[in-house]
């Protein structure tokens, strides 16, 4: 009986032990966990790291065709697409933000690889940029800036508009050490280009130089003509004002039309413009512009290169500024033949 009882206990213990051990065994040797995959960089495509331009569909919802700068910018993207062999989904928003937003939405729907966005104005992009981000499509802001949170786009490639304004101001400071009164013909209201140029200009302009009036010509030649005409109704050139800061060459050419019609001669006023288009160079040769602050529209190559890096999951810079200078009449004739826009 004693033995039997002990045998029973022994057997029971063996069963319990074997159950416990087998449970421990399972716990001690779990299935090997899958090696943690490196998190894909935002915007990385399934072809990474071997994507080529053939895999790329780039959306370029252009803001308009308001100036020679813009025409050159559009050509730069189209030429680059043809050269590299990527597909460019191009549209022209005719300077209307709602058109640009619709174009961006269409590109999200289409599932493009990347959206390069030249925003017509700074504000009002948060919603659509969030939609692109949620869809996993990277957005590169091109040319003008946006006020949206930088986490909503991957990079900005373009000019330092504030620096351009500062450079223009320096020309007036040099010309008028004893002060002057000037006018400003500004770009599209609320656009990064106009906001930055106006800000930089005011920050650098000597206190003895007064901006007596500032009106927008919306960056177009056609709209600048009546604005200049209205200025000339109110202020006498040479007496009431000695110079004009003009936010782009196209508006400068419109202003020249109005000045000519009013009998103003080249050199009567000190005029500084921005862009450095062929038209601007010709205006320097003809004596109308005394300086032209460069703004380079040829951004296609840089943007394409960055887009391919994004697709391949490679790191990119958050802010890429275009290297620019100031042009003067003395070199204008020599440089004009080599100007690309
Ligand atoms: O200066 C002007 C164009 O955003 C930098 O837009 C661009 C500006 C350029 O219409 O000519």
Coordinates of C-alpha atoms and ligand atoms in Angstrom, one line a residue:
X1 CA 0.0 0.0 0.0
X2 CA 2.8 2.3 1.1
X3 CA 4.7 1.5 -2.1
X4 CA 1.7 1.8 -4.2
X5 CA 0.9 5.2 -2.7
X6 CA 4.5 6.4 -3.3
X7 CA 4.4 5.0 -6.8
X8 CA 1.3 7.0 -7.5
X9 CA 2.8 10.2 -6.1
X10 CA 5.9 9.6 -8.1
X11 CA 3.9 9.1 -11.3
X12 CA 1.8 12.2 -10.5
X13 CA 5.0 14.2 -10.0
X14 CA 6.5 13.0 -13.2
X15 CA 3.4 14.0 -15.1
X16 CA 3.3 17.4 -13.6
X17 CA 7.0 17.9 -14.2
X18 CA 6.8 16.8 -17.8
X19 CA 3.9 19.2 -18.4
X20 CA 5.8 22.1 -16.7
X21 CA 9.0 21.3 -18.6
X22 CA 7.3 21.0 -21.9
X23 CA 5.6 24.3 -21.3
X24 CA 8.9 25.8 -20.3
X25 CA 10.5 24.3 -23.4
X26 CA 8.0 26.0 -25.6
X27 CA 8.5 29.3 -23.8
X28 CA 12.3 28.9 -23.9
X29 CA 12.5 28.3 -27.6
X30 CA 10.0 30.7 -29.3
X31 CA 9.9 30.9 -33.1
X32 CA 12.7 33.3 -34.2
X33 CA 11.3 36.8 -34.6
X34 CA 11.4 38.3 -38.1
X35 CA 14.4 40.6 -38.5
X36 CA 13.1 44.2 -38.0
X37 CA 12.7 45.8 -41.5
X38 CA 14.3 49.2 -41.8
X39 CA 11.4 51.7 -41.9
X40 CA 10.9 52.9 -45.5
X41 CA 11.7 56.6 -45.9
X42 CA 8.6 58.8 -46.6
X43 CA 8.0 58.9 -50.3
X44 CA 10.1 55.8 -51.1
X45 CA 8.8 53.9 -54.0
X46 CA 8.5 50.1 -54.3
X47 CA 11.3 50.1 -57.0
X48 CA 13.7 51.5 -54.3
X49 CA 16.7 51.4 -54.3
X50 CA 16.8 50.9 -58.0
X51 CA 14.2 53.4 -59.3
X52 CA 15.1 55.2 -62.4
X53 CA 13.5 58.2 -64.1
X54 CA 11.4 55.7 -66.1
X55 CA 9.6 54.8 -62.9
X56 CA 8.8 58.4 -62.1
X57 CA 5.5 60.3 -62.5
X58 CA 6.0 63.9 -61.4
X59 CA 3.0 66.2 -60.9
X60 CA 3.7 69.8 -61.7
X61 CA 0.6 72.0 -61.1
X62 CA 2.1 75.2 -62.4
X63 CA 0.6 78.4 -61.0
X64 CA 0.2 80.2 -64.2
X65 CA 1.8 81.8 -67.3
X66 CA 2.0 85.3 -66.0
X67 CA 5.6 86.2 -66.9
X68 CA 8.7 85.3 -68.9
X69 CA 10.1 83.9 -65.7
X70 CA 7.2 81.5 -65.5
X71 CA 7.4 80.5 -69.1
X72 CA 11.1 79.6 -68.6
X73 CA 10.2 77.7 -65.4
X74 CA 7.6 75.6 -67.3
X75 CA 10.0 74.9 -70.1
X76 CA 12.7 73.9 -67.6
X77 CA 10.4 71.2 -66.2
X78 CA 9.1 70.0 -69.6
X79 CA 12.7 69.9 -71.0
X80 CA 13.9 67.9 -68.0
X81 CA 11.1 65.4 -68.3
X82 CA 11.9 64.9 -72.0
X83 CA 15.6 64.6 -71.2
X84 CA 15.4 62.2 -68.2
X85 CA 12.4 60.3 -69.6
X86 CA 10.0 60.7 -66.6
X87 CA 6.3 61.4 -67.0
X88 CA 5.3 65.0 -66.2
X89 CA 1.7 65.6 -65.2
X90 CA 1.5 69.4 -66.0
X91 CA -1.4 71.8 -65.5
X92 CA -1.7 75.6 -65.5
X93 CA -3.8 77.1 -62.7
X94 CA -4.0 80.6 -64.3
X95 CA -2.9 82.3 -61.0
X96 CA -5.9 80.8 -59.1
X97 CA -5.2 78.9 -55.9
X98 CA -8.4 76.8 -56.2
X99 CA -7.3 75.6 -59.6
X100 CA -3.9 74.5 -58.1
X101 CA -5.6 72.7 -55.2
X102 CA -7.8 70.8 -57.6
X103 CA -4.8 69.9 -59.7
X104 CA -3.0 68.6 -56.6
X105 CA -6.0 66.5 -55.7
X106 CA -6.2 65.0 -59.1
X107 CA -2.5 64.0 -58.8
X108 CA -3.2 62.4 -55.5
X109 CA -6.0 60.4 -57.0
X110 CA -3.8 59.4 -59.8
X111 CA -1.2 58.2 -57.4
X112 CA 1.8 60.1 -58.8
X113 CA 5.3 59.4 -57.4
X114 CA 5.9 63.0 -56.3
X115 CA 4.2 66.4 -56.4
X116 CA 6.4 69.5 -57.1
X117 CA 4.3 72.5 -56.1
X118 CA 5.0 76.1 -57.0
X119 CA 2.4 77.8 -54.7
X120 CA 0.7 80.9 -56.1
X121 CA 0.2 82.3 -52.6
X122 CA 1.7 81.3 -49.2
X123 CA -1.5 80.6 -47.1
X124 CA -4.2 78.0 -47.5
X125 CA -2.2 74.8 -48.3
X126 CA -2.6 72.9 -45.0
X127 CA -5.6 70.7 -46.0
X128 CA -4.3 69.6 -49.4
X129 CA -0.8 69.0 -48.2
X130 CA -2.2 66.9 -45.4
X131 CA -4.1 64.9 -48.0
X132 CA -0.9 64.3 -50.0
X133 CA 0.9 63.3 -46.9
X134 CA -1.8 60.8 -45.8
X135 CA -1.7 59.3 -49.3
X136 CA 2.1 58.8 -48.9
X137 CA 3.0 61.2 -51.7
X138 CA 5.9 63.5 -51.0
X139 CA 5.5 67.2 -51.9
X140 CA 8.5 69.4 -52.9
X141 CA 7.6 73.1 -52.7
X142 CA 9.1 74.8 -55.7
X143 CA 9.9 78.5 -56.2
X144 CA 7.6 80.4 -53.8
X145 CA 7.1 79.4 -50.2
X146 CA 4.1 78.2 -48.2
X147 CA 3.2 79.2 -44.6
X148 CA 2.1 75.6 -43.8
X149 CA 3.9 73.5 -41.2
X150 CA 7.2 72.2 -42.7
X151 CA 6.2 68.6 -41.6
X152 CA 3.6 68.7 -44.4
X153 CA 6.2 68.8 -47.2
X154 CA 9.6 67.2 -47.7
X155 CA 11.6 70.1 -49.1
X156 CA 11.6 73.6 -50.5
X157 CA 13.7 74.4 -53.6
X158 CA 13.7 78.1 -54.7
X159 CA 15.1 81.6 -54.4
X160 CA 15.6 83.6 -51.3
X161 CA 13.0 86.2 -52.0
X162 CA 13.9 88.3 -48.9
X163 CA 17.5 88.4 -50.0
X164 CA 16.4 89.6 -53.5
X165 CA 14.5 92.5 -51.8
X166 CA 17.6 93.3 -49.7
X167 CA 19.7 93.4 -52.8
X168 CA 17.3 95.8 -54.5
X169 CA 17.4 98.0 -51.4
X170 CA 21.2 98.2 -51.5
X171 CA 21.0 99.6 -55.0
X172 CA 18.8 102.5 -53.8
X173 CA 21.0 103.0 -50.8
X174 CA 24.0 103.4 -53.0
X175 CA 22.3 105.7 -55.5
X176 CA 20.6 107.9 -52.9
X177 CA 22.9 108.4 -49.9
X178 CA 21.1 111.7 -49.1
X179 CA 17.7 110.1 -49.3
X180 CA 14.9 109.9 -51.9
X181 CA 11.2 109.2 -52.4
X182 CA 10.4 106.0 -54.4
X183 CA 7.4 103.9 -55.5
X184 CA 7.0 100.2 -55.4
X185 CA 5.2 98.0 -58.0
X186 CA 4.8 94.7 -56.1
X187 CA 4.0 91.2 -57.2
X188 CA 0.9 89.0 -56.5
X189 CA -0.6 89.9 -53.1
X190 CA 0.1 87.1 -50.6
X191 CA 2.7 85.3 -52.8
X192 CA 5.9 84.3 -51.2
X193 CA 7.8 86.2 -53.9
X194 CA 6.0 89.5 -53.2
X195 CA 6.0 89.1 -49.4
X196 CA 9.7 88.2 -49.2
X197 CA 10.8 90.9 -51.6
X198 CA 8.8 93.6 -49.8
X199 CA 10.1 92.5 -46.5
X200 CA 13.7 92.3 -47.4
X201 CA 13.5 95.6 -49.2
X202 CA 12.1 97.4 -46.2
X203 CA 14.5 95.7 -43.8
X204 CA 17.6 97.0 -45.8
X205 CA 16.4 100.3 -47.2
X206 CA 18.0 103.4 -45.5
X207 CA 15.6 105.3 -43.3
X208 CA 16.1 108.5 -45.5
X209 CA 14.5 106.7 -48.5
X210 CA 10.7 106.8 -48.3
X211 CA 8.4 104.4 -50.1
X212 CA 5.6 106.9 -50.9
X213 CA 3.2 104.3 -52.5
X214 CA 3.1 100.6 -53.2
X215 CA 0.6 98.8 -55.5
X216 CA 0.4 95.4 -57.0
X217 CA 0.7 94.6 -60.7
X218 CA 0.2 90.9 -60.1
X219 CA 3.5 90.1 -61.7
X220 CA 2.1 90.8 -65.2
X221 CA 3.0 93.3 -67.9
X222 CA -0.7 94.0 -68.7
X223 CA -1.7 94.7 -65.1
X224 CA 1.4 96.9 -64.5
X225 CA 0.4 99.4 -67.2
X226 CA -2.7 100.9 -65.5
X227 CA -1.0 100.8 -62.1
X228 CA 1.9 102.9 -63.5
X229 CA -0.5 105.2 -65.2
X230 CA -2.4 105.8 -61.9
X231 CA 0.9 106.5 -60.2
X232 CA 1.8 109.1 -62.8
X233 CA -1.6 110.8 -62.3
X234 CA -0.8 111.2 -58.6
X235 CA 3.0 111.8 -58.5
X236 CA 5.2 113.8 -60.8
X237 CA 8.3 111.9 -61.8
X238 CA 11.6 113.5 -60.7
X239 CA 9.8 115.8 -58.3
X240 CA 7.5 113.6 -56.2
X241 CA 9.6 110.5 -56.7
X242 CA 13.0 109.6 -58.0
X243 CA 12.9 105.8 -58.4
X244 CA 10.8 102.7 -58.6
X245 CA 11.3 99.2 -57.1
X246 CA 9.6 96.7 -59.4
X247 CA 9.1 93.1 -58.3
X248 CA 9.6 91.6 -61.7
X249 CA 10.8 92.3 -65.2
X250 CA 7.4 91.8 -66.9
X251 CA 5.8 94.5 -64.7
X252 CA 8.9 96.6 -65.4
X253 CA 8.2 96.4 -69.1
X254 CA 4.6 97.4 -68.5
X255 CA 5.7 100.3 -66.4
X256 CA 8.1 101.4 -69.2
X257 CA 5.2 101.5 -71.6
X258 CA 3.3 103.9 -69.3
X259 CA 6.4 106.0 -68.6
X260 CA 7.2 106.4 -72.3
X261 CA 3.6 107.4 -73.0
X262 CA 3.9 110.1 -70.3
X263 CA 7.1 111.5 -71.8
X264 CA 9.6 110.1 -69.2
X265 CA 13.0 109.3 -70.7
X266 CA 15.3 106.4 -69.8
X267 CA 17.4 107.4 -66.9
X268 CA 15.1 110.1 -65.6
X269 CA 14.1 107.6 -62.8
X270 CA 16.2 105.0 -61.0
X271 CA 14.5 101.7 -61.7
X272 CA 15.5 98.4 -60.1
X273 CA 13.7 95.2 -61.2
X274 CA 13.9 91.5 -60.4
X275 CA 14.3 88.3 -62.5
X276 CA 17.0 89.0 -65.1
X277 CA 15.0 87.9 -68.1
X278 CA 16.0 88.8 -71.6
X279 CA 13.4 91.6 -71.5
X280 CA 15.0 92.9 -68.3
X281 CA 18.5 92.8 -69.9
X282 CA 17.1 94.7 -72.9
X283 CA 15.6 97.3 -70.5
X284 CA 19.1 97.8 -69.0
X285 CA 20.7 98.1 -72.4
X286 CA 18.0 100.7 -73.3
X287 CA 18.8 102.7 -70.1
X288 CA 15.5 102.0 -68.3
X289 CA 16.6 99.6 -65.6
X290 CA 19.7 100.5 -63.5
X291 CA 19.9 97.1 -62.0
X292 CA 18.2 93.7 -62.3
X293 CA 18.3 91.3 -59.3
X294 CA 18.6 87.7 -60.6
X295 CA 15.9 85.2 -59.8
X296 CA 16.6 81.9 -61.5
X297 CA 13.6 79.9 -62.9
X298 CA 15.5 76.9 -64.2
X299 CA 14.7 74.6 -61.4
X300 CA 13.7 71.5 -63.3
X301 CA 17.0 69.6 -63.0
X302 CA 17.3 70.1 -59.3
X303 CA 13.8 69.1 -58.6
X304 CA 14.0 66.0 -60.8
X305 CA 17.1 64.8 -59.1
X306 CA 15.6 65.3 -55.6
X307 CA 12.4 63.5 -56.7
X308 CA 14.5 60.4 -57.8
X309 CA 16.3 60.4 -54.5
X310 CA 13.0 60.4 -52.6
X311 CA 11.8 57.5 -54.6
X312 CA 15.0 55.6 -53.8
X313 CA 14.7 56.4 -50.1
X314 CA 17.8 58.5 -50.1
X315 CA 18.1 61.5 -47.7
X316 CA 17.4 65.0 -49.1
X317 CA 17.9 68.6 -47.9
X318 CA 14.9 70.3 -46.4
X319 CA 15.7 73.7 -47.9
X320 CA 17.7 74.3 -51.1
X321 CA 18.3 77.9 -52.1
X322 CA 19.2 79.0 -55.6
X323 CA 22.5 80.8 -56.0
X324 CA 21.9 84.3 -57.5
X325 CA 23.5 87.6 -58.3
X326 CA 22.7 91.2 -59.4
X327 CA 23.1 92.3 -63.0
X328 CA 24.0 95.9 -64.2
X329 CA 23.7 97.8 -67.5
X330 CA 27.5 97.8 -68.1
X331 CA 27.5 94.0 -68.8
X332 CA 24.0 93.7 -70.1
X333 CA 24.8 93.8 -73.9
X334 CA 27.6 91.3 -73.4
X335 CA 25.5 88.8 -71.4
X336 CA 22.2 89.1 -73.2
X337 CA 23.1 86.6 -76.0
X338 CA 23.9 83.9 -73.4
X339 CA 20.7 84.4 -71.3
X340 CA 18.6 81.3 -71.3
X341 CA 15.3 83.0 -70.4
Ligands
LIG1 O1 9.8 86.7 -60.0 C1 7.9 86.5 -61.4 C2 6.9 85.4 -61.5 O2 7.7 83.3 -58.1 C3 9.9 83.9 -58.4 O3 6.9 84.8 -60.2 C4 8.6 83.8 -59.0 C5 8.1 85.1 -59.5 C6 8.9 85.8 -60.6 O4 5.8 85.7 -62.0 O5 8.3 86.9 -62.6

